[in-house]
Coordinates of C-alpha atoms in Angstrom, one line a residue:
Chain Y
M357 CA 0.0 0.0 0.0
S358 CA 1.7 3.1 -1.2
F359 CA 1.6 6.1 1.1
I360 CA 1.3 9.6 -0.5
N361 CA 2.2 12.4 1.8
Y362 CA 1.1 15.8 0.4
M363 CA 2.6 17.6 3.3
A364 CA 6.1 16.2 2.9
R365 CA 5.5 15.9 -0.9
E366 CA 6.6 12.3 -1.0
I367 CA 5.4 9.0 -2.0
N368 CA 6.5 5.8 -0.2
C369 CA 6.3 2.3 -1.7
K370 CA 7.1 -1.1 -0.3
L371 CA 9.1 -3.7 -2.3
V372 CA 9.6 -7.2 -1.1
Y373 CA 12.3 -9.6 -2.2
Y374 CA 11.0 -13.2 -2.0
G375 CA 12.7 -16.5 -2.8
P376 CA 14.0 -19.8 -1.3
G377 CA 16.6 -19.9 1.5
L378 CA 20.1 -18.8 0.4
C379 CA 19.0 -17.6 -3.0
G380 CA 20.6 -14.2 -2.5
K381 CA 17.8 -11.8 -1.3
T382 CA 19.9 -10.2 1.4
T383 CA 22.9 -10.1 -1.0
N384 CA 20.8 -8.1 -3.4
L385 CA 20.0 -5.5 -0.7
Q386 CA 23.6 -5.5 0.5
Y387 CA 24.8 -4.7 -3.0
I388 CA 22.2 -1.9 -3.5
Y389 CA 23.2 -0.5 -0.1
E390 CA 26.9 -0.5 -0.9
R391 CA 26.4 1.1 -4.3
T392 CA 23.9 3.8 -3.4
N393 CA 24.9 7.4 -2.5
P394 CA 24.8 8.1 1.2
E395 CA 22.2 10.8 0.7
A396 CA 19.8 8.5 -1.1
K397 CA 19.8 5.7 1.4
G398 CA 19.0 5.1 5.1
K399 CA 20.5 2.5 7.4
M400 CA 20.2 -1.1 6.3
I401 CA 18.7 -3.2 9.0
S402 CA 19.1 -7.0 9.1
L403 CA 17.3 -9.1 11.7
A404 CA 19.4 -12.2 11.3
T405 CA 20.5 -15.2 13.3
E406 CA 24.1 -15.5 14.6
T407 CA 24.9 -17.4 11.4
E408 CA 23.7 -14.5 9.2
R409 CA 20.5 -16.2 8.1
T410 CA 17.6 -13.8 7.9
L411 CA 15.3 -14.3 10.9
F412 CA 12.6 -11.8 10.3
F413 CA 13.6 -9.3 7.5
D414 CA 16.2 -7.0 6.1
F415 CA 15.1 -3.4 5.5
L416 CA 16.6 -0.7 3.3
P417 CA 15.0 2.7 2.6
L418 CA 16.0 4.3 -0.7
S419 CA 15.2 7.6 -2.4
L420 CA 15.0 7.4 -6.1
G421 CA 14.5 11.0 -7.0
E422 CA 11.6 13.3 -7.7
I423 CA 8.6 12.9 -10.0
R424 CA 6.6 16.1 -10.5
G425 CA 7.8 17.5 -7.3
F426 CA 7.2 14.4 -5.3
K427 CA 10.1 12.5 -3.7
T428 CA 9.9 8.8 -4.5
R429 CA 10.9 6.6 -1.6
F430 CA 11.1 2.9 -1.7
H431 CA 11.3 0.6 1.3
L432 CA 13.0 -2.6 0.3
Y433 CA 12.4 -5.7 2.4
T434 CA 13.5 -9.3 2.2
V435 CA 11.7 -12.2 3.7
P436 CA 13.4 -15.1 5.6
G437 CA 13.7 -17.8 2.9
Q438 CA 13.8 -20.9 5.1
V439 CA 10.6 -22.9 4.9
F440 CA 9.8 -22.9 8.6
Y441 CA 9.6 -19.1 8.8
D442 CA 6.4 -18.9 6.9
A443 CA 4.5 -17.0 9.5
S444 CA 7.1 -14.2 9.3
R445 CA 6.9 -14.2 5.5
K446 CA 3.2 -13.6 5.6
L447 CA 3.6 -10.6 7.8
I448 CA 6.2 -8.9 5.6
L449 CA 4.0 -9.2 2.5
K450 CA 1.4 -7.0 4.2
G451 CA 1.0 -3.7 2.3
V452 CA 3.4 -4.8 -0.5
D453 CA 3.4 -2.7 -3.7
G454 CA 5.9 -4.8 -5.7
V455 CA 7.6 -8.2 -5.5
V456 CA 10.9 -9.5 -6.8
F457 CA 11.2 -13.2 -6.9
V458 CA 14.9 -14.2 -6.6
A459 CA 15.5 -17.7 -7.9
D460 CA 18.6 -19.7 -7.2
S461 CA 19.7 -20.9 -10.7
Q462 CA 21.4 -24.0 -9.4
I463 CA 19.8 -27.2 -10.7
E464 CA 19.7 -28.7 -7.2
R465 CA 17.5 -25.8 -6.1
T466 CA 14.8 -26.3 -8.7
E467 CA 12.4 -27.8 -6.2
A468 CA 13.1 -25.1 -3.6
N469 CA 12.4 -22.4 -6.2
L470 CA 9.1 -24.0 -7.2
E471 CA 8.0 -24.4 -3.7
S472 CA 8.9 -20.8 -2.8
V473 CA 7.1 -19.3 -5.8
E474 CA 4.0 -21.4 -4.9
N475 CA 4.3 -20.2 -1.3
L476 CA 4.5 -16.6 -2.5
R477 CA 1.3 -17.0 -4.5
T478 CA -0.5 -18.7 -1.5
N479 CA 0.6 -16.1 1.0
L480 CA -0.4 -13.2 -1.2
A481 CA -3.7 -14.8 -1.9
E482 CA -4.3 -15.1 1.8
Q483 CA -4.1 -11.3 2.1
G484 CA -6.3 -10.7 -0.9
Y485 CA -3.6 -10.1 -3.5
S486 CA -3.0 -11.8 -6.7
L487 CA 0.5 -12.3 -8.0
D488 CA -0.8 -11.8 -11.5
K489 CA -2.0 -8.3 -10.7
L490 CA 0.9 -7.1 -8.6
P491 CA 4.0 -5.4 -10.0
Y492 CA 6.3 -8.4 -10.2
V493 CA 9.7 -9.3 -11.6
V494 CA 11.8 -12.4 -11.5
Q495 CA 15.6 -12.6 -11.1
Y496 CA 17.6 -15.7 -11.9
N497 CA 20.5 -15.4 -9.5
K498 CA 23.9 -17.1 -9.3
R499 CA 24.4 -17.3 -13.0
D500 CA 28.2 -17.5 -12.4
L501 CA 28.0 -20.9 -10.7
P502 CA 28.8 -24.0 -12.8
N503 CA 25.8 -26.1 -12.1
V504 CA 23.0 -23.9 -13.3
A505 CA 19.8 -24.6 -15.2
S506 CA 19.4 -22.7 -18.5
V507 CA 17.4 -19.4 -18.4
E508 CA 14.8 -21.0 -20.8
E509 CA 14.2 -23.8 -18.3
L510 CA 14.0 -21.5 -15.4
R511 CA 11.7 -19.2 -17.3
Q512 CA 9.4 -22.0 -18.2
M513 CA 9.2 -23.2 -14.6
L514 CA 9.1 -19.9 -12.7
N515 CA 7.9 -17.3 -15.0
P516 CA 4.9 -18.7 -17.0
T517 CA 3.2 -15.3 -17.1
N518 CA 6.2 -13.7 -18.8
V519 CA 6.9 -10.8 -16.4
P520 CA 10.2 -8.9 -16.8
D521 CA 13.0 -11.2 -15.8
F522 CA 16.8 -10.8 -15.3
E523 CA 19.9 -12.9 -15.0
A524 CA 22.0 -11.9 -12.0
V525 CA 25.1 -12.5 -9.9
A526 CA 24.0 -10.6 -6.8
R527 CA 27.4 -11.1 -5.1
T528 CA 29.1 -9.0 -7.8
G529 CA 26.1 -6.9 -8.6
V530 CA 25.3 -8.2 -12.1
G531 CA 21.6 -7.6 -12.8
V532 CA 20.9 -6.2 -9.3
F533 CA 20.0 -2.7 -10.3
D534 CA 18.3 -3.8 -13.5
T535 CA 15.9 -5.9 -11.3
L536 CA 15.3 -3.0 -8.9
K537 CA 14.6 -0.5 -11.6
A538 CA 12.2 -2.8 -13.4
V539 CA 10.1 -3.4 -10.3
A540 CA 10.2 0.2 -9.2
K541 CA 9.1 1.2 -12.7
L542 CA 6.2 -1.2 -12.6
V543 CA 5.1 0.1 -9.2
L544 CA 5.1 3.7 -10.4
T545 CA 3.2 2.7 -13.5
E546 CA 0.6 1.0 -11.3
L547 CA 0.3 4.1 -9.2
K548 CA -0.3 6.1 -12.3
K549 CA -3.1 3.7 -13.4
G550 CA -4.6 3.7 -9.9
G551 CA -4.7 7.4 -9.6
Chain I
M39 CA -5.9 -0.6 -8.0
I40 CA -5.4 -3.6 -5.6
N41 CA -4.1 -1.5 -2.7
P42 CA -6.1 1.3 -1.1
Q43 CA -3.6 4.1 -0.8
M44 CA -2.7 5.8 2.4
V45 CA -2.8 9.5 1.7
M46 CA -1.9 12.4 4.0
Y47 CA -3.1 15.9 3.4
E48 CA -1.8 19.1 4.9
E49 CA -4.9 19.7 7.1
E50 CA -4.8 16.3 8.8
F51 CA -1.1 16.3 9.0
N52 CA -1.2 19.5 11.0
Q53 CA -3.8 18.1 13.3
I54 CA -1.7 15.0 13.8
Q55 CA 1.5 16.9 14.3
A56 CA -0.3 19.1 17.0
V57 CA -1.3 16.0 18.9
V58 CA 2.1 14.5 18.7
D59 CA 3.8 17.8 19.7
R60 CA 1.5 18.1 22.7
L61 CA 2.1 14.4 23.7
V62 CA 5.9 15.0 23.9
R63 CA 5.3 17.8 26.4
D64 CA 2.4 16.3 28.4
A65 CA 4.1 12.9 28.8
N66 CA 7.6 14.3 29.3
A67 CA 8.7 12.1 26.4
K68 CA 11.9 12.2 24.5
V69 CA 10.4 11.2 21.2
V70 CA 6.9 10.5 19.9
F71 CA 6.2 9.2 16.5
I72 CA 3.4 7.7 14.5
V73 CA 3.8 4.9 12.0
D74 CA 1.3 3.1 9.7
K75 CA 1.1 -0.6 10.0
N76 CA 3.3 -1.0 7.0
G77 CA 6.2 0.8 8.6
Q78 CA 5.8 4.2 6.9
L79 CA 6.6 7.1 9.2
I80 CA 3.6 9.6 9.4
A81 CA 4.7 12.1 12.0
A82 CA 7.4 12.6 14.6
A83 CA 8.2 15.1 17.4
G84 CA 10.7 15.6 20.2
D85 CA 14.4 14.9 20.0
I86 CA 14.2 13.3 16.5
D87 CA 17.6 14.5 15.3
N88 CA 19.3 11.9 17.4
V89 CA 17.2 8.9 16.4
D90 CA 16.9 7.1 13.2
T91 CA 13.1 7.4 12.8
T92 CA 12.9 5.6 9.5
S93 CA 14.5 2.5 10.9
L94 CA 12.5 2.7 14.1
A95 CA 9.3 3.0 12.1
S96 CA 10.1 -0.1 10.1
L97 CA 11.0 -2.1 13.2
T98 CA 8.0 -0.9 15.1
A99 CA 5.7 -2.1 12.3
G100 CA 7.5 -5.4 12.3
N101 CA 7.1 -5.7 16.0
I102 CA 3.4 -4.9 15.8
A103 CA 3.0 -7.4 12.9
A104 CA 4.7 -10.2 14.9
T105 CA 2.7 -9.4 18.0
G106 CA -0.5 -9.4 15.9
G107 CA 0.5 -12.8 14.6
M108 CA 0.9 -14.1 18.1
A109 CA -2.5 -12.7 19.0
K110 CA -4.1 -14.5 16.1
L111 CA -2.6 -17.8 17.2
L112 CA -4.0 -17.2 20.7
K113 CA -7.4 -16.3 19.2
E114 CA -7.0 -12.7 20.5
N115 CA -8.0 -9.8 18.3
E116 CA -4.8 -7.9 18.9
F117 CA -2.4 -6.9 21.6
A118 CA -2.9 -3.2 21.5
T119 CA -0.2 -2.1 23.9
Q120 CA 3.5 -3.0 24.3
F121 CA 6.0 -1.7 26.7
H122 CA 9.8 -2.3 26.5
E123 CA 11.9 -1.2 29.5
G124 CA 15.6 -0.5 29.1
E125 CA 18.2 0.8 31.4
K126 CA 17.9 4.4 30.2
A127 CA 15.2 4.5 27.5
N128 CA 11.8 2.9 27.5
I129 CA 9.4 2.5 24.6
H130 CA 5.6 2.5 24.8
I131 CA 3.8 1.2 21.7
Q132 CA 0.1 1.7 21.2
L133 CA -2.0 0.5 18.3
V134 CA -4.5 3.2 17.5
G135 CA -7.8 2.1 15.8
N136 CA -6.0 -0.9 14.4
R137 CA -4.6 1.4 11.8
V138 CA -1.6 3.3 13.0
I139 CA 1.0 2.9 15.7
L140 CA 1.8 5.5 18.3
V141 CA 5.3 5.2 19.8
V142 CA 6.5 7.1 22.8
I143 CA 10.2 6.9 23.9
F144 CA 10.9 8.2 27.4
D145 CA 13.4 8.1 30.1
S146 CA 13.5 8.5 33.9
R147 CA 12.1 12.1 33.6
S148 CA 8.7 10.4 33.0
S149 CA 6.9 7.4 34.1
L150 CA 4.9 4.5 32.6
G151 CA 1.8 5.7 34.4
L152 CA 2.0 9.2 33.0
V153 CA 2.8 8.0 29.5
R154 CA -0.1 5.5 29.6
L155 CA -2.5 8.2 30.7
R156 CA -1.4 10.7 28.0
V157 CA -1.3 8.1 25.3
K158 CA -4.9 7.1 26.0
K159 CA -6.1 10.6 25.4
A160 CA -3.9 11.2 22.4
S161 CA -5.1 7.9 20.9
E162 CA -8.7 8.9 21.0
E163 CA -7.9 12.2 19.2
L164 CA -5.8 10.5 16.6
N165 CA -8.4 7.9 16.0
H166 CA -10.9 10.7 15.1
I167 CA -8.4 12.3 12.8
F168 CA -7.6 9.1 11.0
E169 CA -11.2 8.2 10.6
A170 CA -11.9 11.6 9.0
L171 CA -8.9 11.2 6.8
L172 CA -10.0 7.8 5.6
K173 CA -13.4 9.2 4.7
K174 CA -11.8 12.0 2.8
V175 CA -9.5 9.6 0.8
Q176 CA -12.5 7.5 -0.2
E177 CA -14.4 10.5 -1.5
P178 CA -14.6 10.6 -5.3
G179 CA -12.4 13.2 -6.8
A180 CA -9.6 12.5 -4.4
D181 CA -7.2 12.0 -7.3
S182 CA -3.6 10.7 -6.9
P183 CA -1.0 13.2 -8.1
F184 CA 0.4 10.3 -9.9
A185 CA -2.5 10.0 -12.3
E186 CA -0.9 12.8 -14.3
I187 CA 2.6 11.4 -14.6
T188 CA 3.8 10.1 -18.0
D189 CA 5.9 7.1 -18.9
E190 CA 8.6 9.7 -19.7
D191 CA 8.6 11.0 -16.1
I192 CA 9.1 7.5 -14.8
D193 CA 11.9 6.8 -17.4
N194 CA 13.6 10.1 -16.4
L195 CA 13.8 8.9 -12.8
F196 CA 16.0 6.0 -13.9
N197 CA 18.3 7.9 -16.3
D198 CA 21.5 8.0 -14.4

């Protein structure tokens, strides 16, 4: 649910990075954090376990610039990917304006990807959203690893509706900003439609 | 549009800010702020230069969401009040009208009793303001400023 503040002349939107455990959601946010000008970002918060697994969420506030005198601010969240944190994932989806699904391209993670995308659909539906109507992009991460499925295969499995999708290596930043820009653009376009 | 938008106008913002400003004084608080349930900061007052209100807003909303999840499991409607006591700072968190969250940070210059009392009154006032705001947003003709933007405007944002 975007928040338009006429007083502060700003618009705030919420983006959620979803995907199976260890697919690179937090790594996406870390890269964005590292490569963004200090004045355009707030503090990145990670609620993680001692072994650096996301426990509840990561949070990164970003300013993207102005549109017609309104500052556009995006709040980026990740969900905990591990299967048993489902209750937390549901909470983080509340009020979401756009979703990035980060897939792990490794062949052995095929099932985890499928399970996670299905879980995303179910959790959104529980809150009255439909994945098919929400601004949504897919990222095929870890393209640098040797044992990866082809993009065609991944697309067939994970992106049947043909939303914008990107190949990425989040660790080095390949595709990270392309993904972010694509989903931010879709969210703004949706706002325009909804006006 | 799938999501109803939260909108804040100048008139209501000033009313809310007045309540928040007064609460800082009446409760002897360090900081008071209001967050929506999605973690967006709506208003803040007090010693806000020394706290990261954006981060606090997001964590408060996460906290309320998690507590709400627990309430649901226990077949409770909600846990409307939370209090965290630290060595120096304390945080009082109050859900207002199940819509927004009122957060008061205070130290030994105040007390939980005083904060509770003042929060109760402020919550009632805030509830009225947010109810009126909600009605206003739902009125026809309350257009989003984003209806006017063009694809070009959006593209320009990303030309760097």
